[in-house]
Amino acid sequence: MIAIDALWTFSLMVGLLTLTPGLDTALILRTAALGHRRRAWGVVLGIQSGTLIWGILTSLGVTALLTASHLAYEILRWAGAAYLVWMGGRLLWASWRRSGDEAPEIPGSGAEAGSGSGDSLPGGWRQGITTNLLNPKMGAFYVAVLPQFLPADTSHLAAGVLLTGIHILLAVLWAGLLITLGHVLRDRLQQPTARRYLDRLTGTVIAAFGVRLGLGE
């Protein structure tokens, strides 16, 4: 069994990680602020599906092999960096090219932000899980942190899933607050100019994360 103090320590660590503004925050807020609540929850579920996969793989020792293999890690890092730069760049390019009454959707949705078809739970899930799984820093974090809390006298997989579940629970609760905030701001962000600035800000944040990932920072 995992000691209670260990559970609290792990919860504090992943809680602080969850509250730190980053790529996930930008994606969820931007999607929710445009009124796409189903798609926003899809992004959340996709991100947390990726988190669960990282947790399971770490518990089984698979991610340790990834971080130990320089070539595998570099391939994943560059794939993730290219994906984020592409996604952010496309969003920035679309926000400059399109007319003021249109709001470009994040690439991969297959629909415009202004259309009802863009509010897709599966589309958000695909975007969220792709973004999460192409981030090798998530794997590196779990390799560095999770094994410290896995007791030797119990199943590593069961304990790992339990700890990852705590991380997911905290992240979903925080995401719920972000989606609520985005919904409150939705009316103000329905104006074409506000939408363009929101898309440019989000695109810049996403592309910057891609560049940082590519530079190994």
Coordinates of C-alpha atoms in Angstrom, one line a residue:
M1 CA 0.0 0.0 0.0
I2 CA 1.1 3.6 -0.7
A3 CA 1.5 5.6 2.5
I4 CA -0.9 8.5 3.1
D5 CA 2.0 11.0 3.3
A6 CA 3.3 9.8 0.0
L7 CA -0.1 10.3 -1.6
W8 CA -0.3 13.8 -0.2
T9 CA 3.2 14.6 -1.5
F10 CA 2.5 13.3 -4.9
S11 CA -0.8 15.1 -5.0
L12 CA 0.9 18.4 -4.1
M13 CA 3.6 17.9 -6.9
V14 CA 1.1 17.1 -9.7
G15 CA -1.3 19.7 -8.3
L16 CA 1.3 22.5 -8.7
L17 CA 2.2 21.1 -12.2
T18 CA -1.5 21.2 -13.2
L19 CA -1.9 24.8 -12.0
T20 CA 1.2 26.0 -13.9
P21 CA 0.0 27.9 -17.0
G22 CA 1.1 26.1 -20.2
L23 CA 0.0 24.5 -23.4
D24 CA -2.9 22.6 -21.9
T25 CA -4.3 25.8 -20.3
A26 CA -4.0 27.7 -23.6
L27 CA -5.8 24.9 -25.6
I28 CA -8.6 24.5 -23.1
L29 CA -9.2 28.2 -22.5
R30 CA -9.2 29.1 -26.2
T31 CA -11.6 26.3 -27.2
A32 CA -14.0 27.1 -24.3
A33 CA -13.8 30.8 -24.9
L34 CA -15.2 30.3 -28.5
G35 CA -18.2 28.5 -27.1
H36 CA -17.1 25.0 -27.9
R37 CA -17.8 23.3 -24.6
R38 CA -18.0 19.8 -26.0
R39 CA -14.8 20.2 -27.9
A40 CA -13.1 21.7 -24.8
W41 CA -14.1 18.7 -22.7
G42 CA -12.9 16.5 -25.6
V43 CA -9.5 18.2 -25.4
V44 CA -9.5 17.6 -21.6
L45 CA -10.3 13.9 -22.0
G46 CA -7.7 13.6 -24.7
I47 CA -5.0 15.1 -22.6
Q48 CA -5.9 12.9 -19.6
S49 CA -6.0 9.8 -21.8
G50 CA -2.5 10.6 -22.8
T51 CA -1.6 11.1 -19.1
L52 CA -3.0 7.7 -18.2
I53 CA -1.0 6.1 -21.0
W54 CA 2.2 7.8 -19.8
G55 CA 1.4 6.6 -16.2
I56 CA 0.8 3.0 -17.3
L57 CA 3.9 2.9 -19.5
T58 CA 6.0 4.3 -16.7
S59 CA 4.6 1.8 -14.2
L60 CA 5.6 -1.0 -16.6
G61 CA 9.1 0.5 -17.1
V62 CA 8.5 1.3 -20.8
T63 CA 9.1 5.0 -20.6
A64 CA 12.4 4.4 -18.8
L65 CA 13.5 2.7 -22.1
L66 CA 12.4 5.8 -24.0
T67 CA 14.4 8.2 -22.0
A68 CA 17.4 5.9 -22.0
S69 CA 17.3 5.7 -25.8
H70 CA 18.6 8.9 -27.1
L71 CA 17.4 8.2 -30.7
A72 CA 13.9 7.3 -29.6
Y73 CA 13.6 10.4 -27.4
E74 CA 14.9 12.7 -30.1
I75 CA 12.5 11.3 -32.7
L76 CA 9.6 11.9 -30.3
R77 CA 10.9 15.3 -29.3
W78 CA 11.2 16.5 -32.9
A79 CA 7.9 15.0 -33.9
G80 CA 6.2 16.9 -31.0
A81 CA 8.0 20.1 -31.8
A82 CA 7.0 20.0 -35.4
Y83 CA 3.4 19.2 -34.6
L84 CA 3.2 22.2 -32.1
V85 CA 4.9 24.6 -34.5
W86 CA 2.6 23.5 -37.3
M87 CA -0.5 23.8 -35.2
G88 CA 0.4 27.2 -33.8
G89 CA 1.7 28.5 -37.2
R90 CA -1.5 27.4 -39.0
L91 CA -3.6 29.2 -36.3
L92 CA -1.5 32.4 -36.7
W93 CA -1.6 32.3 -40.5
A94 CA -5.4 31.7 -40.6
S95 CA -6.0 34.6 -38.1
W96 CA -4.1 37.0 -40.4
R97 CA -5.6 35.7 -43.7
R98 CA -9.3 35.4 -42.9
S99 CA -11.8 38.2 -42.8
G100 CA -12.9 39.8 -39.6
D101 CA -16.1 37.9 -39.3
E102 CA -14.4 34.5 -39.3
A103 CA -12.5 32.8 -36.4
P104 CA -10.1 30.1 -37.5
E105 CA -10.3 26.8 -35.9
I106 CA -7.2 25.1 -34.5
P107 CA -5.9 22.8 -37.2
G108 CA -7.2 19.2 -37.1
S109 CA -10.8 20.1 -36.3
G110 CA -12.0 20.0 -39.8
A111 CA -14.4 22.9 -39.1
E112 CA -14.6 26.6 -38.6
A113 CA -14.9 28.0 -35.1
G114 CA -18.0 29.8 -36.1
S115 CA -19.9 26.7 -37.1
G116 CA -21.7 24.2 -34.9
S117 CA -19.9 21.3 -36.4
G118 CA -16.6 22.5 -34.9
D119 CA -17.9 21.7 -31.4
S120 CA -16.9 18.1 -31.6
L121 CA -16.0 15.9 -28.6
P122 CA -14.1 13.3 -30.7
G123 CA -12.2 16.1 -32.5
G124 CA -11.1 17.7 -29.2
W125 CA -10.1 14.3 -27.9
R126 CA -7.9 13.6 -30.9
Q127 CA -6.3 17.0 -30.5
G128 CA -5.7 16.6 -26.8
I129 CA -4.2 13.1 -26.9
T130 CA -2.0 13.9 -29.9
T131 CA -0.6 16.9 -28.1
N132 CA 0.0 15.0 -24.9
L133 CA 1.6 11.9 -26.4
L134 CA 3.9 13.9 -28.6
N135 CA 5.4 15.6 -25.6
P136 CA 8.3 13.6 -24.3
K137 CA 8.7 15.8 -21.3
M138 CA 5.5 14.2 -19.9
G139 CA 7.3 10.9 -20.2
A140 CA 10.4 12.3 -18.6
F141 CA 8.4 13.8 -15.8
Y142 CA 6.7 10.5 -15.0
V143 CA 10.0 8.6 -15.2
A144 CA 11.6 11.0 -12.8
V145 CA 8.7 11.2 -10.3
L146 CA 6.4 8.2 -10.4
P147 CA 8.9 5.5 -9.4
Q148 CA 9.7 7.3 -6.2
F149 CA 6.1 6.7 -5.0
L150 CA 5.8 3.0 -6.1
P151 CA 6.1 0.7 -3.1
A152 CA 8.2 -2.4 -3.5
D153 CA 5.6 -4.6 -1.8
T154 CA 2.7 -4.1 -4.2
S155 CA 1.9 -4.2 -7.9
H156 CA 3.7 -1.3 -9.6
L157 CA 0.9 -1.2 -12.2
A158 CA -1.9 -0.9 -9.7
A159 CA 0.0 1.8 -7.7
G160 CA 1.0 3.7 -10.8
V161 CA -2.6 3.7 -12.1
L162 CA -3.8 5.0 -8.7
L163 CA -1.3 7.8 -8.6
T164 CA -1.9 8.7 -12.2
G165 CA -5.7 8.7 -11.4
I166 CA -5.0 11.4 -8.7
H167 CA -3.2 13.5 -11.3
I168 CA -6.0 13.1 -13.8
L169 CA -8.7 14.0 -11.1
L170 CA -6.9 17.2 -10.2
A171 CA -6.3 18.1 -13.8
V172 CA -10.0 17.5 -14.7
L173 CA -11.2 19.7 -11.8
W174 CA -8.8 22.5 -12.8
A175 CA -10.0 22.1 -16.5
G176 CA -13.6 22.4 -15.3
L177 CA -12.7 25.8 -13.8
L178 CA -10.9 26.9 -17.0
I179 CA -13.9 25.9 -19.2
T180 CA -16.3 27.8 -16.9
L181 CA -14.0 30.8 -17.1
G182 CA -13.9 30.5 -20.9
H183 CA -17.7 30.3 -21.0
V184 CA -18.0 33.4 -18.9
L185 CA -15.7 35.3 -21.3
R186 CA -17.4 33.8 -24.4
D187 CA -19.7 36.8 -25.1
R188 CA -16.8 39.3 -25.0
L189 CA -14.8 37.1 -27.3
Q190 CA -17.5 36.7 -29.9
Q191 CA -16.4 40.0 -31.5
P192 CA -14.3 39.3 -34.6
T193 CA -11.4 41.5 -33.4
A194 CA -11.3 39.8 -30.0
R195 CA -11.3 36.4 -31.7
R196 CA -8.4 37.3 -33.9
Y197 CA -6.3 38.5 -31.0
L198 CA -7.3 35.3 -29.0
D199 CA -6.2 33.1 -31.9
R200 CA -2.9 35.0 -32.4
L201 CA -2.2 34.7 -28.7
T202 CA -3.0 31.0 -28.6
G203 CA -1.1 30.4 -31.8
T204 CA 2.0 32.2 -30.4
V205 CA 1.9 30.2 -27.2
I206 CA 1.5 26.8 -29.0
A207 CA 4.3 27.6 -31.5
A208 CA 6.6 28.9 -28.7
F209 CA 6.1 25.6 -26.8
G210 CA 7.0 23.8 -30.0
V211 CA 10.2 25.9 -30.5
R212 CA 11.2 25.3 -26.8
L213 CA 10.6 21.6 -27.2
G214 CA 12.7 21.5 -30.4
L215 CA 15.5 23.4 -28.6
G216 CA 15.4 21.0 -25.7
E217 CA 14.6 23.6 -23.1

